Coordinates of C-alpha atoms and ligand atoms in Angstrom, one line a residue:
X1 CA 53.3 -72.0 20.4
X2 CA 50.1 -74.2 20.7
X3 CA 46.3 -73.5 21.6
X4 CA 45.1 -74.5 24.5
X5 CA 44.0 -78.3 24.1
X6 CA 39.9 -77.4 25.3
X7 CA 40.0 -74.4 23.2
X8 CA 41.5 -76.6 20.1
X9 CA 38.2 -79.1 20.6
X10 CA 35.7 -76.3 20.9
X11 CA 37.2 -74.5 17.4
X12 CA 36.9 -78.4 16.0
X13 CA 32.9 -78.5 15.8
X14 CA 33.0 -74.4 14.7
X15 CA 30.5 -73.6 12.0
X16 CA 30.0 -69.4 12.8
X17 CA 32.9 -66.8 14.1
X18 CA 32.2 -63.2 14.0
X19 CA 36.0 -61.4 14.0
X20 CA 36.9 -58.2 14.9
X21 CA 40.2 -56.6 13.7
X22 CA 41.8 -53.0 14.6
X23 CA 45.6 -51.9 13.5
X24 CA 47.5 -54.6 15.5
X25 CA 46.7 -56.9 12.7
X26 CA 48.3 -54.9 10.2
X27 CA 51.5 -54.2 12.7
X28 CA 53.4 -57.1 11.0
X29 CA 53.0 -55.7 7.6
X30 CA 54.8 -52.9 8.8
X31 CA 52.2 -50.7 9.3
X32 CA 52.7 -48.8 12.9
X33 CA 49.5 -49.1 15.5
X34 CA 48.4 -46.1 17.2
X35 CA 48.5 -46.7 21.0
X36 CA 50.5 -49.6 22.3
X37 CA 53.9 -50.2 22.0
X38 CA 55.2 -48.3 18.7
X39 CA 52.1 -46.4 18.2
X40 CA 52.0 -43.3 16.8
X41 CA 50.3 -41.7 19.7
X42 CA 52.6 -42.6 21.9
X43 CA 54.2 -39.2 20.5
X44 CA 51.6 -37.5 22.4
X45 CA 52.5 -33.9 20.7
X46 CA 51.9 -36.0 17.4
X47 CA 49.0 -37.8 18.0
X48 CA 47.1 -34.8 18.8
X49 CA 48.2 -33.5 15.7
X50 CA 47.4 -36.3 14.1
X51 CA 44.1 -36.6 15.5
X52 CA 43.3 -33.6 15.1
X53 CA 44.0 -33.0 11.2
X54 CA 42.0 -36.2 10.7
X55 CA 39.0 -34.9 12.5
X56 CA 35.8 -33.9 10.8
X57 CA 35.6 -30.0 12.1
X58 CA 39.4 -30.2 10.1
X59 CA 38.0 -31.5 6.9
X60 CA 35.1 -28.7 7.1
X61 CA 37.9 -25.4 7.5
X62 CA 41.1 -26.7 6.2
X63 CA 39.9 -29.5 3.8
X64 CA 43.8 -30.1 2.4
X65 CA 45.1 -30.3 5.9
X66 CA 43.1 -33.6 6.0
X67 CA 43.9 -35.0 2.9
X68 CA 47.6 -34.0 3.7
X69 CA 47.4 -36.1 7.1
X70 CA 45.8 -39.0 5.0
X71 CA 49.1 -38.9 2.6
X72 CA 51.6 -39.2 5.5
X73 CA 49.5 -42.0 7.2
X74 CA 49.1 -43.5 3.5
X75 CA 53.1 -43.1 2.4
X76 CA 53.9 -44.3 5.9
X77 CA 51.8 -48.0 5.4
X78 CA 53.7 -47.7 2.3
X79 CA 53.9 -50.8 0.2
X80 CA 52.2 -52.9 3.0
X81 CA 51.0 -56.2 2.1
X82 CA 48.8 -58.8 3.8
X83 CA 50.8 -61.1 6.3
X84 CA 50.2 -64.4 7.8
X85 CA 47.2 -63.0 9.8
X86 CA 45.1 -61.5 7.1
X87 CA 45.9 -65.0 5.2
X88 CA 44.8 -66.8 8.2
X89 CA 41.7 -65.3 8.5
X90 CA 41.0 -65.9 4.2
X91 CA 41.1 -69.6 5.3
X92 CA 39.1 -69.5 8.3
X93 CA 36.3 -67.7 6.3
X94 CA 36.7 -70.4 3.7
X95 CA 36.1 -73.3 6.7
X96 CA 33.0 -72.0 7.9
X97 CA 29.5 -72.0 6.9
X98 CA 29.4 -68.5 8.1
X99 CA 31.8 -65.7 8.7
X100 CA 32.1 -61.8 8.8
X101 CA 35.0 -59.7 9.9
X102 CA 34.4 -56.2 10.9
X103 CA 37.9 -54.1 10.8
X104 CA 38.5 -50.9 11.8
X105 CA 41.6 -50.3 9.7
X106 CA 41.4 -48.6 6.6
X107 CA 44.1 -50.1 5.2
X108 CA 42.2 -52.3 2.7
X109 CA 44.6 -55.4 3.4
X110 CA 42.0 -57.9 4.7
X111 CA 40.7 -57.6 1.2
X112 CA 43.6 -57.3 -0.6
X113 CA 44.2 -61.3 1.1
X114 CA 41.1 -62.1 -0.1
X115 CA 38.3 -61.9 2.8
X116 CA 35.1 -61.6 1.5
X117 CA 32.3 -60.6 3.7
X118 CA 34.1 -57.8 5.7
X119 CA 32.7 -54.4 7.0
X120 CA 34.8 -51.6 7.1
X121 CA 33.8 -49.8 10.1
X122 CA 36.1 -46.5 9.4
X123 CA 36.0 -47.0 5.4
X124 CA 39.3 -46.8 3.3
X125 CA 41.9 -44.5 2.7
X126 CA 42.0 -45.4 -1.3
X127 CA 38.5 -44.0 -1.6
X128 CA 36.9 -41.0 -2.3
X129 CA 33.2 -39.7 -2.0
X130 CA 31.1 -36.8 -3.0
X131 CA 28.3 -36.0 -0.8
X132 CA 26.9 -34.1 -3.2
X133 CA 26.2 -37.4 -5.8
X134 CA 26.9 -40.0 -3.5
X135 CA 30.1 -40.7 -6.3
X136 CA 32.7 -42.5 -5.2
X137 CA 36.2 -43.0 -6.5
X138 CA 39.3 -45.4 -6.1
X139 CA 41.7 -42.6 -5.4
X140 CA 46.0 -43.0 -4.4
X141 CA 45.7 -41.8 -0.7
X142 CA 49.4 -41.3 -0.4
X143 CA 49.4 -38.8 -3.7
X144 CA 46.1 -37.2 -3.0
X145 CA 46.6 -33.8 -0.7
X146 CA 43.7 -32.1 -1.9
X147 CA 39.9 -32.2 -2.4
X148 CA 39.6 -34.0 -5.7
X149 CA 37.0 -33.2 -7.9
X150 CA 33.9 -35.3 -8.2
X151 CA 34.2 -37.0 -12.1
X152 CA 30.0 -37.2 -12.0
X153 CA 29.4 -33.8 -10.5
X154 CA 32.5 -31.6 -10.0
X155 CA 32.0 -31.0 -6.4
X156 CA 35.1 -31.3 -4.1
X157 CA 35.0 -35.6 -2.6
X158 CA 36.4 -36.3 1.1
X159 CA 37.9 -38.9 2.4
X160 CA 36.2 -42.4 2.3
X161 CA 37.6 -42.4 6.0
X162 CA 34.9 -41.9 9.0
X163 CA 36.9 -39.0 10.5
X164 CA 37.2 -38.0 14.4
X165 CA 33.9 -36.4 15.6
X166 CA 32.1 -37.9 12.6
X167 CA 29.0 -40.7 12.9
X168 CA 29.5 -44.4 11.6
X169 CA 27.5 -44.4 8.1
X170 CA 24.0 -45.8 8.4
X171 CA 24.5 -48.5 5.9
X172 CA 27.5 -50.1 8.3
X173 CA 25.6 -49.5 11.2
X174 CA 22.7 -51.4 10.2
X175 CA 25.1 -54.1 9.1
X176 CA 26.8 -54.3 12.1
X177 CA 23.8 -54.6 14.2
X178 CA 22.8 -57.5 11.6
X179 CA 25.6 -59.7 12.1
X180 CA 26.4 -59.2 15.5
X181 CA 23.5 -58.5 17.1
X182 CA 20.1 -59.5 15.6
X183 CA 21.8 -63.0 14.3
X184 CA 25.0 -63.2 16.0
X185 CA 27.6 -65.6 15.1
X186 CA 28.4 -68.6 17.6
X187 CA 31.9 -67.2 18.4
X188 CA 33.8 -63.8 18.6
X189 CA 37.2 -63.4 17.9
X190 CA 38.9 -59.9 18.8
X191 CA 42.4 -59.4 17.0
X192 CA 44.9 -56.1 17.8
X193 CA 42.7 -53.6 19.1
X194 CA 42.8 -51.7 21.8
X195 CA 38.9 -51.3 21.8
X196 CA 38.3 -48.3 23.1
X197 CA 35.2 -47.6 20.8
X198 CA 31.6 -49.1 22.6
X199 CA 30.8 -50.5 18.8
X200 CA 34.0 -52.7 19.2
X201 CA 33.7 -53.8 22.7
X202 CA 29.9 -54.4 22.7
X203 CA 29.7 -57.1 20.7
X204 CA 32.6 -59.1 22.7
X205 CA 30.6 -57.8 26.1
X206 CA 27.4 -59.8 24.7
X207 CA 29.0 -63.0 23.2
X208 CA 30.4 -63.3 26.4
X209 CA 27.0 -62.5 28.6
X210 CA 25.5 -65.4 26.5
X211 CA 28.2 -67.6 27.0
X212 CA 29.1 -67.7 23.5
X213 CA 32.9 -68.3 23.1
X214 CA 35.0 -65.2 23.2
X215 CA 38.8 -65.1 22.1
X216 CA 41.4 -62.2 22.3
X217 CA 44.6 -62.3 20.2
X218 CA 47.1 -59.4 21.4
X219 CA 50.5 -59.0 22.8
X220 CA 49.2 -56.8 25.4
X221 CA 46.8 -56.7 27.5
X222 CA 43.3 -54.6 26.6
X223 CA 39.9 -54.0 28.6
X224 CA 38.4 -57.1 27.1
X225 CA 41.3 -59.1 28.2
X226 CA 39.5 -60.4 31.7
X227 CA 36.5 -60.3 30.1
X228 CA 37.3 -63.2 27.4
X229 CA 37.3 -66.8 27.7
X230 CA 40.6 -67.0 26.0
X231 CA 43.2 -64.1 25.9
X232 CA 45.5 -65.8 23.9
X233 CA 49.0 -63.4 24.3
X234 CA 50.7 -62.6 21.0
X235 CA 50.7 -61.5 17.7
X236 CA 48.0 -61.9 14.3
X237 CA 50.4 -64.0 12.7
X238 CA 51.4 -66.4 15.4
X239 CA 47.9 -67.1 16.9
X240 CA 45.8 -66.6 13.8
X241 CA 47.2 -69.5 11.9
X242 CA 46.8 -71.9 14.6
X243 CA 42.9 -71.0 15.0
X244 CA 42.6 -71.6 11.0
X245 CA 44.2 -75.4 11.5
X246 CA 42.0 -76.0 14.5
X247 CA 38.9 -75.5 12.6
X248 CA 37.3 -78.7 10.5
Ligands
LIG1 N1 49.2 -58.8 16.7 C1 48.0 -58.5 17.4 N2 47.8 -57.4 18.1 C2 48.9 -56.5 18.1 C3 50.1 -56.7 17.4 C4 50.2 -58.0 16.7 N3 51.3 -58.3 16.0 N4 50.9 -55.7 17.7 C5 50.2 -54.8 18.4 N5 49.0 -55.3 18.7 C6 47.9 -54.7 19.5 C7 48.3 -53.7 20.6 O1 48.7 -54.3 21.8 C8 47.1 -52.9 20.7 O2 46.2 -53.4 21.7 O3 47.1 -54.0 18.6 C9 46.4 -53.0 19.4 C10 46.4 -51.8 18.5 O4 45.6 -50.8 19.2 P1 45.4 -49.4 18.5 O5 46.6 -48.9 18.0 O6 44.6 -48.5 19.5 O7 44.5 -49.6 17.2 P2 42.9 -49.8 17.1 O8 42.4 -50.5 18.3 O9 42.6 -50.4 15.8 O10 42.4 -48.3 17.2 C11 41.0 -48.1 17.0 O11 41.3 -45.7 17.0 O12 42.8 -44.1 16.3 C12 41.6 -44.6 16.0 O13 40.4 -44.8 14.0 C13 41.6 -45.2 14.6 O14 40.7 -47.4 13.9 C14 41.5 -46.7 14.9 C15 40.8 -46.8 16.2

């Protein structure tokens, strides 16, 4: 598998690359997506159920449903670990003079490889927070299936998750409008995400309206697969490492 040969020249003079991540790049870690092939919607009795349970109005009435629904989604990623993607994307941060990854998974493995400046769009499943204090704790998602106690103030935490029906926090919203939008990076890359949500898509829209370089990396094909410059078809862990040797 090789890059294109005009794509490999413009990733040589590369000093910026804004990357976007969703579950595909954790599917070689073992870790099942949620549409596509394998996905755990594609159950469609399931994903309701799933969807549901992990849905804000949920957490407010039936708190441990939630948590419960967190536990099988946590004990189902298991004992992932990083794969050749994640790693892949640790060295291409390390090339640059400037890079940030914004991941919708919540799986905590881009930082368990070791990327640094990474915004974590739907938060993490190992962390707890009480809106009462603003507390948060590292929790075990796959052991926690109820409404720990807040250690600072003994209020019931939720999930460190943004739920369904729930607003991005303000903090990652601001940051996301920082790096993408106010200063954006010279490049986008788009990795294993169906992007259905306008705060994924958006960014890729723009970098290509200014003629910035765009780049897709997924097995299938997505709505910002004719919009790219390159859709480059296949996985994390085949595309990803090539990208990291093309840049200087
Ligand atoms: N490498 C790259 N991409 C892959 C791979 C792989 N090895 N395997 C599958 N994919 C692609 C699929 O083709 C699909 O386009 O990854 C994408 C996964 O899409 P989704 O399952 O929809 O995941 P994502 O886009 O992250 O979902 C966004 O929706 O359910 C909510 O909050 C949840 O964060 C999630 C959000």
């Amino acid at each position: 598998m090789e890059l294109p040969a005009d794509l490999r020249t413009r990733l040589e003079g590369l000093r910026s690359l804004g990357v976007i991540t969703g579950a595909g790049i954790s599917a070689e870690s073992g870790i099942p997506t949620y549409r596509g092939i394998g996905g755990i919607y594609a159950d469609r009795a399931r994903g309701a159920e799933i969807v549901e349970s992990l849905s804000g109005p949920t957490l407010q009435t039936d708190p441990e449903r939630t948590w419960r629904a967190i536990a099988d989604l946590a004990q189902h990623a298991g004992p992932a670990q990083p794969n050749a993607g994640h790693r892949a994307l640790v060295e291409i941060e390390s090339k640059l003079d400037r890079f940030v990854l914004l991941t919708q998974n919540v799986d905590g493995l881009h930082g368990a490889a070791g990327s640094e400046n990474v915004i974590p769009v739907h938060g993490s499943i190992h962390v707890a927070r009480c809106d009462h204090c603003g507390h948060e704790a590292t929790i075990d998602p796959a052991t926690t299936t109820a409404s720990p106690a807040c250690m600072r103030c003994g209020a019931p935490m939720r999930p460190g998750v943004v739920l369904f029906g729930e607003m991005l926090p303000h903090d990652v919203v601001r940051r996301m409008d920082r790096e993408f939008a106010v200063n954006p990076p010279e490049a986008l890359l788009v990795v294993g995400t169906s992007a259905l949500f306008p705060y994924i898509a958006g960014p890729v829209l723009e970098a290509r309206r200014h003629g910035r370089l765009t780049i897709e990396v997924n097995p299938g094909r997505t709505d910002l697969s004719d919009v790219v410059e390159y859709h480059l078809e296949g996985g994390a862990g085949t595309y990803l490492p090539l990208i990291a040797q093309a840049l200087r």
